[in-house]
Amino acid sequence: MQIVRLRMYQLIYCSVSSRLCNHGRTKVAEKEKGPPAPTLTPPEKRQELIGHGDAQGRIAQMIDAGDFTNGWLITGPDGIGKATLAFRAVRQLLNTGNAADDSSHRLIAAGAHPDVFVARRPWIEKTQKFATEITVDVIRKLTASLANTPAMGGWRVGLIDTADELNRNAANALLKVLEEPPARTTLILLAAKPGRLLPTIRSRCRRIDLRPAQDSEIAPFVAREAGIDLDAAAEIARAAGGRAGFALRLAVDDGLKAVRLLDNFFSASHAGRMPEGASGLVGKGSEGVWPIFTMLLEERLAQAVIRAAQDDKADRFRLSQMIDVRDRVIDLLRRCEALNLDRGQVVSSLARSLASVKF
């Protein structure tokens, strides 16, 4: 039972990470048509990668040896740098290096390189939203692209961002390409939840699991990119769990305020008092803070449960209490969202729940 629950909380952790990385990703005017423009530098245009030196070294070694063949699976939670690493690999494979003035590099950054096909969830004009999954039509276009002779004399690359968003038909179509890849092609699959992939897809890919970067690496990056002071960036880095992209999104939204409110919420609740600044979650101007706060809250609880479940010396009764509190919090937040409950009462209920057990 504990193993099942641990797996459940690992999935919740990935889900919350995904939601927060998508929060604030793009902004668009109400009358604007087409996909909204990114508010942050997208991975295909970003030169800097925070952490993952071992992964970069392994990829460079394989490319130098001429062994970067079909296919690769890069895994890790959202915001950790999977896509940025993948595009670095694509540039190296196509011999463009990192020079910003390289014509091939500019084509990759613009999404216009003839030998690179990036499969993502399509934009739906009718709903003015991205589809919830990558469809088989997208993979058919990828397959057709890979079947062509390389236009610039090198390799052809297919990048799936992300493969755990493939629907069943799309996954089956991709499997056929992995089983019989055209000459001088490679497929790079990204996945935050690799367990969702078909086992036959996973078995046909060499895997790179990305590990959290150091807070000391993330903080200067966030301070520079977001234009905030280093102390504030360090607070955000500690809350980001080793994910530089995740941290940057916190910094450009209301993440710092949410992080500080969350820290105060836990310390005050454990002391049996109402958290200071709780009005920042219910009053005017709280609309941007609340979704980030709740996502971070769910993530912190999920991480605490995972750590306790993995500790052989942990108190089993306390672990059971933590799981019960986590379940109550999730249920309360879902009902708050679905039923538009009074947020002030929700905040009070959250404080009482957290006071019952120390995380």
Short mmCIF file of C-alpha atoms in Angstrom, two decimals:
data_model
loop_
_atom_site.label_atom_id
_atom_site.label_comp_id
_atom_site.label_asym_id
_atom_site.label_seq_id
_atom_site.Cartn_x
_atom_site.Cartn_y
_atom_site.Cartn_z
CA MET A 1 0.00 0.00 0.00
CA GLN A 2 2.81 2.41 0.86
CA ILE A 3 4.48 1.68 -2.50
CA VAL A 4 1.25 2.45 -4.35
CA ARG A 5 0.80 5.66 -2.41
CA LEU A 6 4.41 6.67 -3.04
CA ARG A 7 3.92 6.19 -6.77
CA MET A 8 0.74 8.25 -6.60
CA TYR A 9 2.54 11.14 -4.91
CA GLN A 10 5.39 11.00 -7.41
CA LEU A 11 2.80 11.43 -10.17
CA ILE A 12 1.19 14.31 -8.26
CA TYR A 13 4.61 15.96 -7.90
CA CYS A 14 5.18 15.77 -11.67
CA SER A 15 1.66 17.04 -12.35
CA VAL A 16 2.09 20.04 -10.07
CA SER A 17 5.46 20.85 -11.64
CA SER A 18 3.86 20.78 -15.06
CA ARG A 19 1.04 23.07 -14.00
CA LEU A 20 3.42 25.62 -12.53
CA CYS A 21 5.72 25.58 -15.54
CA ASN A 22 2.73 26.22 -17.78
CA HIS A 23 1.43 28.98 -15.50
CA GLY A 24 2.49 32.32 -16.96
CA ARG A 25 4.24 30.66 -19.88
CA THR A 26 2.55 32.91 -22.41
CA LYS A 27 0.54 36.07 -22.44
CA VAL A 28 -1.81 37.10 -25.24
CA ALA A 29 -4.24 39.93 -25.87
CA GLU A 30 -7.89 38.93 -25.96
CA LYS A 31 -8.23 39.68 -29.68
CA GLU A 32 -4.89 38.20 -30.73
CA LYS A 33 -5.03 35.27 -33.14
CA GLY A 34 -2.66 32.34 -33.30
CA PRO A 35 -0.45 30.89 -30.56
CA PRO A 36 0.55 33.41 -27.88
CA ALA A 37 4.14 34.59 -27.87
CA PRO A 38 6.44 33.20 -25.15
CA THR A 39 7.19 35.52 -22.25
CA LEU A 40 10.56 33.82 -21.69
CA THR A 41 13.33 32.85 -24.08
CA PRO A 42 12.23 29.48 -25.54
CA PRO A 43 14.61 26.49 -25.42
CA GLU A 44 15.40 26.62 -29.14
CA LYS A 45 16.79 30.14 -28.69
CA ARG A 46 18.50 29.69 -25.34
CA GLN A 47 22.26 29.23 -25.23
CA GLU A 48 22.77 28.77 -21.49
CA LEU A 49 21.97 25.51 -19.74
CA ILE A 50 22.12 25.40 -15.94
CA GLY A 51 23.58 22.16 -14.59
CA HIS A 52 23.56 18.79 -16.37
CA GLY A 53 27.28 18.75 -17.12
CA ASP A 54 27.39 14.95 -17.15
CA ALA A 55 24.51 14.76 -19.63
CA GLN A 56 26.11 17.36 -21.88
CA GLY A 57 29.40 15.49 -21.78
CA ARG A 58 27.77 12.18 -22.65
CA ILE A 59 25.95 13.70 -25.62
CA ALA A 60 29.07 15.44 -26.91
CA GLN A 61 31.04 12.20 -26.62
CA MET A 62 28.40 10.28 -28.60
CA ILE A 63 28.23 12.92 -31.31
CA ASP A 64 32.03 13.05 -31.65
CA ALA A 65 32.06 9.26 -31.97
CA GLY A 66 29.35 9.35 -34.65
CA ASP A 67 27.10 7.31 -32.37
CA PHE A 68 24.24 9.75 -31.74
CA THR A 69 21.76 7.53 -33.55
CA ASN A 70 18.04 6.93 -33.20
CA GLY A 71 16.62 7.41 -30.53
CA TRP A 72 17.12 9.21 -27.24
CA LEU A 73 14.85 9.75 -24.24
CA ILE A 74 15.60 12.73 -21.98
CA THR A 75 13.60 12.67 -18.75
CA GLY A 76 13.07 14.97 -15.81
CA PRO A 77 10.39 17.20 -14.26
CA ASP A 78 9.11 20.23 -16.13
CA GLY A 79 11.43 23.20 -15.98
CA ILE A 80 14.61 21.20 -15.41
CA GLY A 81 16.11 21.84 -18.86
CA LYS A 82 15.14 18.88 -21.06
CA ALA A 83 14.30 20.94 -24.14
CA THR A 84 17.27 23.28 -23.71
CA LEU A 85 19.61 20.28 -23.52
CA ALA A 86 17.92 18.69 -26.54
CA PHE A 87 18.35 21.78 -28.71
CA ARG A 88 22.00 22.03 -27.67
CA ALA A 89 22.39 18.44 -28.85
CA VAL A 90 20.67 19.29 -32.14
CA ARG A 91 23.01 22.22 -32.75
CA GLN A 92 26.05 20.06 -31.99
CA LEU A 93 24.80 17.24 -34.20
CA LEU A 94 24.26 19.63 -37.10
CA ASN A 95 27.72 21.13 -36.50
CA THR A 96 26.50 24.64 -35.76
CA GLY A 97 28.07 24.93 -32.31
CA ASN A 98 26.74 27.76 -30.17
CA ALA A 99 27.62 30.77 -32.32
CA ALA A 100 24.60 33.06 -32.36
CA ASP A 101 25.56 34.36 -35.82
CA ASP A 102 25.61 30.88 -37.38
CA SER A 103 22.95 30.67 -40.11
CA SER A 104 21.95 27.11 -39.20
CA HIS A 105 21.64 28.14 -35.56
CA ARG A 106 19.35 31.00 -36.55
CA LEU A 107 17.18 28.62 -38.55
CA ILE A 108 16.88 26.28 -35.55
CA ALA A 109 16.02 29.20 -33.26
CA ALA A 110 13.34 30.37 -35.69
CA GLY A 111 11.86 26.88 -36.06
CA ALA A 112 12.71 26.98 -39.76
CA HIS A 113 15.61 24.55 -40.15
CA PRO A 114 14.73 22.14 -43.00
CA ASP A 115 16.36 19.17 -41.25
CA VAL A 116 14.73 19.65 -37.83
CA PHE A 117 11.11 18.78 -37.04
CA VAL A 118 9.75 19.59 -33.58
CA ALA A 119 6.55 17.76 -32.62
CA ARG A 120 4.46 19.60 -30.05
CA ARG A 121 0.79 19.87 -29.17
CA PRO A 122 -0.89 21.69 -32.07
CA TRP A 123 -2.60 25.06 -31.74
CA ILE A 124 -6.37 24.87 -32.27
CA GLU A 125 -7.67 27.99 -34.02
CA LYS A 126 -11.30 27.31 -33.15
CA THR A 127 -10.72 27.21 -29.42
CA GLN A 128 -7.64 29.49 -29.42
CA LYS A 129 -5.90 26.94 -27.21
CA PHE A 130 -3.25 24.27 -27.56
CA ALA A 131 -4.52 20.72 -27.94
CA THR A 132 -4.33 18.54 -24.85
CA GLU A 133 -2.20 15.93 -26.65
CA ILE A 134 0.11 15.38 -29.60
CA THR A 135 -1.97 13.82 -32.37
CA VAL A 136 -1.13 11.21 -34.96
CA ASP A 137 -1.25 13.88 -37.69
CA VAL A 138 1.72 15.61 -36.07
CA ILE A 139 3.72 12.36 -36.01
CA ARG A 140 2.82 11.66 -39.64
CA LYS A 141 4.29 15.04 -40.57
CA LEU A 142 7.39 14.18 -38.54
CA THR A 143 7.69 10.83 -40.34
CA ALA A 144 7.40 12.53 -43.74
CA SER A 145 10.07 15.05 -42.75
CA LEU A 146 12.52 12.36 -41.63
CA ALA A 147 12.01 10.46 -44.90
CA ASN A 148 13.47 13.34 -46.92
CA THR A 149 17.15 13.63 -47.82
CA PRO A 150 18.92 16.05 -45.46
CA ALA A 151 18.66 19.48 -47.06
CA MET A 152 21.91 20.77 -45.56
CA GLY A 153 23.98 17.64 -46.00
CA GLY A 154 24.00 16.32 -42.43
CA TRP A 155 21.40 14.62 -40.28
CA ARG A 156 17.66 14.90 -39.98
CA VAL A 157 16.31 15.28 -36.44
CA GLY A 158 12.88 14.75 -34.91
CA LEU A 159 12.30 16.20 -31.45
CA ILE A 160 9.14 15.29 -29.50
CA ASP A 161 8.34 17.86 -26.82
CA THR A 162 6.98 16.07 -24.88
CA ALA A 163 6.51 12.38 -25.65
CA ASP A 164 4.28 11.76 -22.62
CA GLU A 165 1.69 13.98 -24.36
CA LEU A 166 1.33 11.59 -27.31
CA ASN A 167 -2.07 10.01 -27.73
CA ARG A 168 -2.24 6.27 -28.39
CA ASN A 169 -2.35 6.50 -32.19
CA ALA A 170 0.51 8.99 -32.22
CA ALA A 171 2.57 6.75 -29.93
CA ASN A 172 2.02 3.75 -32.21
CA ALA A 173 3.02 5.80 -35.26
CA LEU A 174 6.17 6.97 -33.48
CA LEU A 175 7.04 3.41 -32.53
CA LYS A 176 7.15 2.44 -36.20
CA VAL A 177 9.72 5.18 -36.86
CA LEU A 178 11.82 4.02 -33.92
CA GLU A 179 11.69 0.44 -35.18
CA GLU A 180 12.69 1.32 -38.76
CA PRO A 181 14.39 4.72 -38.75
CA PRO A 182 15.55 6.26 -42.05
CA ALA A 183 19.30 6.57 -42.57
CA ARG A 184 21.08 9.48 -40.86
CA THR A 185 18.15 10.39 -38.66
CA THR A 186 17.74 10.62 -34.93
CA LEU A 187 14.72 11.02 -32.68
CA ILE A 188 14.98 12.85 -29.35
CA LEU A 189 12.06 12.29 -26.99
CA LEU A 190 11.46 14.46 -23.93
CA ALA A 191 9.32 13.22 -21.05
CA ALA A 192 8.44 14.47 -17.58
CA LYS A 193 6.46 11.28 -16.96
CA PRO A 194 8.30 8.51 -18.86
CA GLY A 195 6.08 5.89 -17.24
CA ARG A 196 3.31 7.03 -19.55
CA LEU A 197 5.26 5.98 -22.63
CA LEU A 198 4.77 2.61 -24.25
CA PRO A 199 7.34 0.15 -22.86
CA THR A 200 8.36 -0.63 -26.45
CA ILE A 201 9.15 3.05 -27.04
CA ARG A 202 11.24 3.28 -23.87
CA SER A 203 13.14 0.11 -24.73
CA ARG A 204 14.20 1.52 -28.11
CA CYS A 205 15.72 4.69 -26.69
CA ARG A 206 18.93 5.41 -24.87
CA ARG A 207 17.95 7.30 -21.76
CA ILE A 208 19.30 10.39 -20.02
CA ASP A 209 17.71 11.19 -16.65
CA LEU A 210 18.34 14.81 -15.68
CA ARG A 211 19.16 15.54 -12.04
CA PRO A 212 18.42 18.72 -10.08
CA ALA A 213 20.93 21.54 -10.48
CA GLN A 214 22.52 23.19 -7.45
CA ASP A 215 20.77 26.18 -5.91
CA SER A 216 24.10 28.01 -6.14
CA GLU A 217 23.97 27.58 -9.93
CA ILE A 218 20.33 28.55 -10.29
CA ALA A 219 20.27 31.70 -8.15
CA PRO A 220 22.74 33.79 -10.23
CA PHE A 221 20.97 32.69 -13.42
CA VAL A 222 17.56 33.74 -12.09
CA ALA A 223 18.90 37.04 -10.75
CA ARG A 224 20.42 37.88 -14.12
CA GLU A 225 17.52 36.74 -16.29
CA ALA A 226 14.70 38.14 -14.15
CA GLY A 227 16.52 41.29 -13.04
CA ILE A 228 16.09 40.66 -9.31
CA ASP A 229 18.60 40.77 -6.47
CA LEU A 230 20.61 37.67 -5.61
CA ASP A 231 19.01 37.14 -2.19
CA ALA A 232 15.53 37.02 -3.71
CA ALA A 233 16.80 34.73 -6.45
CA ALA A 234 18.26 32.41 -3.80
CA GLU A 235 14.85 32.15 -2.10
CA ILE A 236 13.28 31.18 -5.39
CA ALA A 237 16.05 28.71 -6.18
CA ARG A 238 15.48 26.89 -2.88
CA ALA A 239 11.78 26.53 -3.72
CA ALA A 240 12.39 25.35 -7.28
CA GLY A 241 13.81 21.93 -6.48
CA GLY A 242 16.86 22.19 -8.73
CA ARG A 243 14.92 23.28 -11.83
CA ALA A 244 16.28 26.45 -13.39
CA GLY A 245 13.40 26.94 -15.83
CA PHE A 246 10.87 26.40 -13.06
CA ALA A 247 12.71 28.96 -10.92
CA LEU A 248 12.74 31.53 -13.70
CA ARG A 249 9.00 31.22 -14.17
CA LEU A 250 8.53 31.80 -10.46
CA ALA A 251 10.67 34.92 -10.70
CA VAL A 252 8.81 36.52 -13.60
CA ASP A 253 5.36 35.79 -12.14
CA ASP A 254 4.32 36.32 -8.51
CA GLY A 255 6.47 33.43 -7.41
CA LEU A 256 8.64 35.24 -4.87
CA LYS A 257 5.60 36.51 -3.00
CA ALA A 258 4.05 33.04 -3.11
CA VAL A 259 7.26 31.42 -1.82
CA ARG A 260 7.45 33.80 1.13
CA LEU A 261 3.78 33.34 1.95
CA LEU A 262 4.19 29.57 1.83
CA ASP A 263 7.21 29.59 4.16
CA ASN A 264 5.32 31.75 6.63
CA PHE A 265 2.23 29.58 6.25
CA PHE A 266 4.06 26.43 7.32
CA SER A 267 5.95 27.99 10.23
CA ALA A 268 2.87 29.79 11.59
CA SER A 269 0.57 26.79 11.18
CA HIS A 270 2.99 24.55 13.03
CA ALA A 271 3.09 27.15 15.82
CA GLY A 272 -0.71 27.07 16.03
CA ARG A 273 -1.35 30.60 14.77
CA MET A 274 -2.81 32.14 11.65
CA PRO A 275 -0.03 32.91 9.15
CA GLU A 276 1.00 36.53 8.79
CA GLY A 277 0.21 37.98 5.41
CA ALA A 278 -2.58 35.46 4.77
CA SER A 279 -4.60 38.38 3.46
CA GLY A 280 -2.25 38.33 0.48
CA LEU A 281 -3.98 35.12 -0.57
CA VAL A 282 -7.52 36.46 -0.39
CA GLY A 283 -7.43 40.21 -0.85
CA LYS A 284 -7.09 42.50 -3.81
CA GLY A 285 -4.20 41.56 -6.07
CA SER A 286 -4.08 37.95 -4.90
CA GLU A 287 -5.28 36.41 -8.18
CA GLY A 288 -1.74 36.01 -9.50
CA VAL A 289 -0.36 34.69 -6.21
CA TRP A 290 -3.04 32.15 -5.31
CA PRO A 291 -2.51 29.61 -8.14
CA ILE A 292 1.26 29.64 -7.63
CA PHE A 293 0.86 29.34 -3.85
CA THR A 294 -1.45 26.32 -4.15
CA MET A 295 0.81 24.61 -6.68
CA LEU A 296 3.86 25.12 -4.47
CA LEU A 297 1.87 23.92 -1.45
CA GLU A 298 0.87 20.70 -3.20
CA GLU A 299 4.43 20.16 -4.36
CA ARG A 300 5.94 20.70 -0.92
CA LEU A 301 3.49 18.26 0.67
CA ALA A 302 4.06 15.68 -2.05
CA GLN A 303 7.85 15.93 -1.66
CA ALA A 304 7.55 15.57 2.12
CA VAL A 305 5.45 12.43 1.74
CA ILE A 306 7.90 10.94 -0.77
CA ARG A 307 10.88 11.61 1.52
CA ALA A 308 9.11 10.09 4.52
CA ALA A 309 7.99 7.03 2.54
CA GLN A 310 11.55 6.42 1.33
CA ASP A 311 13.00 6.68 4.85
CA ASP A 312 13.15 3.23 6.43
CA LYS A 313 13.43 4.83 9.88
CA ALA A 314 10.43 7.11 9.44
CA ASP A 315 7.52 6.87 11.87
CA ARG A 316 4.82 4.96 9.96
CA PHE A 317 2.03 6.59 12.00
CA ARG A 318 3.36 10.06 11.20
CA LEU A 319 3.63 9.10 7.53
CA SER A 320 -0.02 8.04 7.59
CA GLN A 321 -0.94 11.39 9.15
CA MET A 322 1.03 13.25 6.48
CA ILE A 323 -0.77 11.35 3.74
CA ASP A 324 -4.15 12.10 5.31
CA VAL A 325 -3.34 15.81 5.51
CA ARG A 326 -2.08 15.79 1.94
CA ASP A 327 -5.33 14.17 0.80
CA ARG A 328 -7.44 16.72 2.69
CA VAL A 329 -5.49 19.62 1.22
CA ILE A 330 -5.81 18.30 -2.33
CA ASP A 331 -9.54 17.72 -1.88
CA LEU A 332 -10.04 21.18 -0.41
CA LEU A 333 -8.13 22.91 -3.20
CA ARG A 334 -10.00 20.99 -5.88
CA ARG A 335 -13.35 21.88 -4.32
CA CYS A 336 -12.27 25.50 -3.97
CA GLU A 337 -11.52 25.65 -7.68
CA ALA A 338 -14.60 23.74 -8.82
CA LEU A 339 -17.17 25.31 -6.47
CA ASN A 340 -15.67 28.79 -6.06
CA LEU A 341 -15.53 28.42 -2.28
CA ASP A 342 -14.82 31.40 -0.05
CA ARG A 343 -11.06 31.69 -0.18
CA GLY A 344 -10.76 33.15 3.31
CA GLN A 345 -12.39 30.05 4.76
CA VAL A 346 -10.22 27.84 2.58
CA VAL A 347 -7.06 29.54 3.88
CA SER A 348 -8.21 29.01 7.48
CA SER A 349 -8.93 25.35 6.77
CA LEU A 350 -5.51 24.92 5.19
CA ALA A 351 -3.84 26.40 8.27
CA ARG A 352 -5.75 24.03 10.58
CA SER A 353 -4.85 21.02 8.44
CA LEU A 354 -1.15 21.88 8.41
CA ALA A 355 -1.17 22.45 12.17
CA SER A 356 -2.12 18.80 12.77
CA VAL A 357 1.22 17.36 11.65
CA LYS A 358 4.67 18.80 11.04
CA PHE A 359 6.01 18.45 7.49
#
